Coordinates of C-alpha atoms in Angstrom, one line a residue:
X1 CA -26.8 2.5 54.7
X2 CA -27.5 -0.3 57.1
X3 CA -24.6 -2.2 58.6
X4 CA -25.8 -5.5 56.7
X5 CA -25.0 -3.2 53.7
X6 CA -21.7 -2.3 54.8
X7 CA -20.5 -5.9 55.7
X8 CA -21.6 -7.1 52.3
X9 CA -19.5 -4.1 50.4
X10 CA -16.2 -5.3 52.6
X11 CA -14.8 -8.2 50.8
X12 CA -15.9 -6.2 47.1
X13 CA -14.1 -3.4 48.7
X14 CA -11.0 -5.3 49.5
X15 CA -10.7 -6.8 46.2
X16 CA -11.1 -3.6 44.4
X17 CA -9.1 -1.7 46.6
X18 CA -6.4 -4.0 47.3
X19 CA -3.9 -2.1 46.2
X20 CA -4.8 1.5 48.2
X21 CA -3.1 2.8 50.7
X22 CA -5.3 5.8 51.7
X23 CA -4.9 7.1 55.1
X24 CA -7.1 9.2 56.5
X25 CA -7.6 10.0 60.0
X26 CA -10.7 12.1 59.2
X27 CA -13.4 13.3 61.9
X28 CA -16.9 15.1 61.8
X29 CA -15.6 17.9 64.0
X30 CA -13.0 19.1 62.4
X31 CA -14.5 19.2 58.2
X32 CA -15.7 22.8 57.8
X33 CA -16.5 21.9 54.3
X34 CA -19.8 19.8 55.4
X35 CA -22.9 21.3 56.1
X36 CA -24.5 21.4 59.1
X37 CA -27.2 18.6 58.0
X38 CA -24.5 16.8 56.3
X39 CA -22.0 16.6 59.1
X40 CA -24.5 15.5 61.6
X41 CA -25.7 12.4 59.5
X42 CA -22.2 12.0 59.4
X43 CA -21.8 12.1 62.7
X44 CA -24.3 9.7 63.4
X45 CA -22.5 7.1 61.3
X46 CA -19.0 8.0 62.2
X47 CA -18.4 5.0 65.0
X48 CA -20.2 2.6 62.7
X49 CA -17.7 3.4 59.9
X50 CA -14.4 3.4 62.3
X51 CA -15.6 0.3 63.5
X52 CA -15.5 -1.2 59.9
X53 CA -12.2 0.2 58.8
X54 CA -9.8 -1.5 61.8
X55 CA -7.7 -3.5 59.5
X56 CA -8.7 -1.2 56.4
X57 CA -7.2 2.0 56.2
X58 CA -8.4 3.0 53.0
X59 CA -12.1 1.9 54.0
X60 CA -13.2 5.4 56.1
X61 CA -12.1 7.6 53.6
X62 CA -14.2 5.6 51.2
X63 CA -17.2 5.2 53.3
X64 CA -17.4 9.0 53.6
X65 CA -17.6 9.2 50.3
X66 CA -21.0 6.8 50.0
X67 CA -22.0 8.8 52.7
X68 CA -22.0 11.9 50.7
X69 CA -23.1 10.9 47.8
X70 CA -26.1 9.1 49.1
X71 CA -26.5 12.5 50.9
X72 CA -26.7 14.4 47.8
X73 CA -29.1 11.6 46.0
X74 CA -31.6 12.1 48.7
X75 CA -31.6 15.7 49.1
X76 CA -32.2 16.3 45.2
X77 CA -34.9 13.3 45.4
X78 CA -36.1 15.7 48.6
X79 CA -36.0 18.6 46.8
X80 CA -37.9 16.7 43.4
X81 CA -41.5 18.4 42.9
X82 CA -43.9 15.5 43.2
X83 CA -47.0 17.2 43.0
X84 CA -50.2 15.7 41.6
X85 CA -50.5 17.7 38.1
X86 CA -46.8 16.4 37.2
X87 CA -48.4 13.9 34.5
X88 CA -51.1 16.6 33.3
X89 CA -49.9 19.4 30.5
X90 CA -50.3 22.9 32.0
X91 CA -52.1 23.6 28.4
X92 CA -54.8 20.6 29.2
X93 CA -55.3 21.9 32.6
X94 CA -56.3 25.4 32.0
X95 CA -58.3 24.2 28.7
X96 CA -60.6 22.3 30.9
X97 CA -60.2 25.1 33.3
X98 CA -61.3 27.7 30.7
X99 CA -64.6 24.9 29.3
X100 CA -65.9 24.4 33.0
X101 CA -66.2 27.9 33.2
X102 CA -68.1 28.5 30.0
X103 CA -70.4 25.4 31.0
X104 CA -71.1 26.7 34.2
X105 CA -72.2 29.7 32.8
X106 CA -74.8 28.3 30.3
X107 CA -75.8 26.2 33.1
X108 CA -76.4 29.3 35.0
X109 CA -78.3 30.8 32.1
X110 CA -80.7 27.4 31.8
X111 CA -81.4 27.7 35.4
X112 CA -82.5 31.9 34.8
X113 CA -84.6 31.0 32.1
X114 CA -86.5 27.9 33.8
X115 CA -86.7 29.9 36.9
X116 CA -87.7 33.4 35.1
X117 CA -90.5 31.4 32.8
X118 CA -92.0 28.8 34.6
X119 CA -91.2 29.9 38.3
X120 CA -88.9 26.7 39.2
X121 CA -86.3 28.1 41.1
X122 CA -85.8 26.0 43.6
X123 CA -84.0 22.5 42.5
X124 CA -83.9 21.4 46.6
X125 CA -87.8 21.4 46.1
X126 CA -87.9 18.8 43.5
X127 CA -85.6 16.6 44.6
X128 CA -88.1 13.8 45.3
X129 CA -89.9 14.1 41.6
X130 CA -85.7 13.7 40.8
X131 CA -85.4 10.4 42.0
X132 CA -88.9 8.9 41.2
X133 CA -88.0 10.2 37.4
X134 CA -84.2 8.7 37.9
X135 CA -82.1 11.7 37.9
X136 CA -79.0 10.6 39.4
X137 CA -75.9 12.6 40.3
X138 CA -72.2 12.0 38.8
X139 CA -69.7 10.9 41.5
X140 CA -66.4 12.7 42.0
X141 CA -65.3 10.6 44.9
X142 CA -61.8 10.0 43.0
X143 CA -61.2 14.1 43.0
X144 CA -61.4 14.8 46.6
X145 CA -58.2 16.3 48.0
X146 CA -57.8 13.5 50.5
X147 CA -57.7 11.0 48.0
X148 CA -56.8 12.1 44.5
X149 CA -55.8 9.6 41.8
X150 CA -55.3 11.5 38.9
X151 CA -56.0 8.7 36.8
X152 CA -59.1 7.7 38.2
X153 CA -60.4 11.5 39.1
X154 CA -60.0 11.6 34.7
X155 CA -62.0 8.3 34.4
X156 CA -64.7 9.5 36.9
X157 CA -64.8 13.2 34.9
X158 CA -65.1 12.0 31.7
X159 CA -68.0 9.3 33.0
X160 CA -69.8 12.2 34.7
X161 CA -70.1 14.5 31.8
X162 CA -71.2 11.2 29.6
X163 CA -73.5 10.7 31.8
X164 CA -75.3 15.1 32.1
X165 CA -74.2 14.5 28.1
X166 CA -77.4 12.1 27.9
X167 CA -79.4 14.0 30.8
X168 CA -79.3 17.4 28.6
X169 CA -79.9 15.0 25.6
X170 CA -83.1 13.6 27.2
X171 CA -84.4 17.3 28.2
X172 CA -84.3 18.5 24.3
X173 CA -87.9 20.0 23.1
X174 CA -88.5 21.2 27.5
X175 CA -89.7 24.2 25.8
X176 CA -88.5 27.1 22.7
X177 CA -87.5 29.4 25.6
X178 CA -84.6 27.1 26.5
X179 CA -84.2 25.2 23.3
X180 CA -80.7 27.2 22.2
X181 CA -79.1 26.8 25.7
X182 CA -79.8 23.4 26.0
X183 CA -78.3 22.7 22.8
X184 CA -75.3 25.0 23.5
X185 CA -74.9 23.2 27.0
X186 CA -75.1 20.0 25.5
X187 CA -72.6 20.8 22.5
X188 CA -70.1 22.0 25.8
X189 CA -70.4 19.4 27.8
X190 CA -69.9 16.9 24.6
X191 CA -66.3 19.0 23.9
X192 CA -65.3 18.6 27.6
X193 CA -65.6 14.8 27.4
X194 CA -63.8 14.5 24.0
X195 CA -61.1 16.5 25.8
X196 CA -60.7 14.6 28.8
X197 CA -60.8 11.7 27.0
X198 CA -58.2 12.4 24.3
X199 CA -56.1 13.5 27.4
X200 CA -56.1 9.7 28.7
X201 CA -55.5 8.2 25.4
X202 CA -52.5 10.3 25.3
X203 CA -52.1 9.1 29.0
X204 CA -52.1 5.8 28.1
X205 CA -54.9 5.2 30.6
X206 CA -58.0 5.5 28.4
X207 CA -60.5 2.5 29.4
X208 CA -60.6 0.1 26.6
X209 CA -65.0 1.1 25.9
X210 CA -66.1 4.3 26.3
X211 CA -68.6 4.4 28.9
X212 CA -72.1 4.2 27.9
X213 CA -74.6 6.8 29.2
X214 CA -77.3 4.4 31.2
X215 CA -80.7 4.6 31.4
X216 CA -82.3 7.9 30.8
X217 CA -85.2 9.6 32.6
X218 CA -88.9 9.5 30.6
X219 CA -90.9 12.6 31.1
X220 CA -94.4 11.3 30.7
X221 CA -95.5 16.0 30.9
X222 CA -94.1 19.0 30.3
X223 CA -93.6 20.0 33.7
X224 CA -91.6 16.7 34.7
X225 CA -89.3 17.8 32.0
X226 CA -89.1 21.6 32.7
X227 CA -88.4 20.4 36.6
X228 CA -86.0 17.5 35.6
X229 CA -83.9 20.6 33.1
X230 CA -83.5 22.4 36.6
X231 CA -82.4 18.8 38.5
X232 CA -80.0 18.5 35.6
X233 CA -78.5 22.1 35.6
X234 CA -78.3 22.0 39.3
X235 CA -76.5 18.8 39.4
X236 CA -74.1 19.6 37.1
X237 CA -73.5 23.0 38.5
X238 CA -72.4 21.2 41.5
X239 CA -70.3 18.3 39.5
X240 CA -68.6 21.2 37.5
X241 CA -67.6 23.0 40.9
X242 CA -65.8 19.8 42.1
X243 CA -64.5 19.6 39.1
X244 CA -63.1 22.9 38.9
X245 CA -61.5 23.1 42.7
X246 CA -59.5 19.9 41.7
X247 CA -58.6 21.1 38.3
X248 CA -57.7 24.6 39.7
X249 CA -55.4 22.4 42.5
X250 CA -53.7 20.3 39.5
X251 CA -52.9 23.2 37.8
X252 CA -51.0 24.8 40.6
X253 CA -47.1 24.9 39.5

């Protein structure tokens, strides 16, 4: 408390107190009850109370009370967990923990089978052909540790996986080989979104329209699509690990 705070409390003090006649000729030193934090704060504002109670007897013994109770507010505020996942429900969190896990994996198996069949293995090689056909990559700028807003790292997810949603879309017929992967990658990513998005209507911080996908790539040949399949799978491999490192930090208790 500051003295301003003190000098207005006075006359409220008198009037309620009027008719106390506490004395108390109390000093830091000599209470073995406090503890050691607790006396030295006291300490600290020991001259600045006797100064106030001249005149009021019943005003130091009082004050040391405020003292201790603001004490005890700020040490359970202190002590009050306020870590990022406090909002999210441990059951969402390892949900989406448990479906980036599984996407990552069929991703993994789209990228085997491109690479095994048509010998594209290497998605740093075709990054060029990426952005001449329009493959983009989902931000996660709202996720990173040094600044995470929960509510926006939710907004950006959920827009991401909208966005590889119509990316896989756009790849469907890149060959027979990869057909049921694709669709089982697509159907994934799909549940992930609907769960990230129920999560912030429940929130209360769903936007008011769903966010539309954007403009698609056009494969104008069959390799532009097999090559834009590995773009896609390597992309979201690299969203989905951002993803899980934040969603593995939220979750911690």
């Amino acid at each position: 408390m500051t003295l301003s705070t003190f000098t207005i409390l006075v006359p409220l003090l008198e009037l309620t107190f009027s008719e106390a006649k506490i004395h108390h000729n109390w000093t830091v030193s000599e209470d073995k009850s406090l503890s050691p934090e607790l006396a030295c704060m006291c300490e600290e504002g020991h001259t600045l109370i006797k100064t106030l109670a001249k005149g009021r007897p019943w005003f130091q013994h009082f004050a040391l009370l405020l003292l201790v109770w603001h004490s005890a507010l700020w040490t359970v505020q202190e002590a009050t967990p306020l870590g990022p996942a406090s909002s999210l429900p441990p059951s969402f969190l390892l949900q989406c923990l448990e479906q980036v896990r599984k996407i990552r994996a069929d991703g993994a198996v789209l990228q085997e089978r491109l690479c095994a069949t048509y010998k594209l293995c290497h998605p740093e090689e075709l990054v060029l052909l990426g952005h001449s056909l329009g493959i983009t990559q989902a931000p996660l700028s709202s996720c990173s540790s040094q600044a995470l807003e929960v509510v926006d790292c939710l907004h950006q997810l959920h827009s991401g996986l909208v966005l590889y949603q119509g990316l896989l879309q756009a790849l469907a017929g890149t060959s027979p080989e990869v057909a049921s992967t694709l669709d089982l990658l697509h159907l994934d990513v799909a549940d992930f979104a609907i769960n990230i998005w129920q999560q912030m209507e429940d929130m209360g911080v769903a936007p008011t329209g769903k966010p539309t996908q954007g403009p698609m790539p056009t494969f104008t040949s069959a390799f532009q699509r097999r090559a834009g399949g590995v773009l896609v799978a390597s992309n979201l491999q690299s969203f989905l690990e951002q993803a899980y490192r934040v969603l593995r930090y939220l979750a911690q208790p």
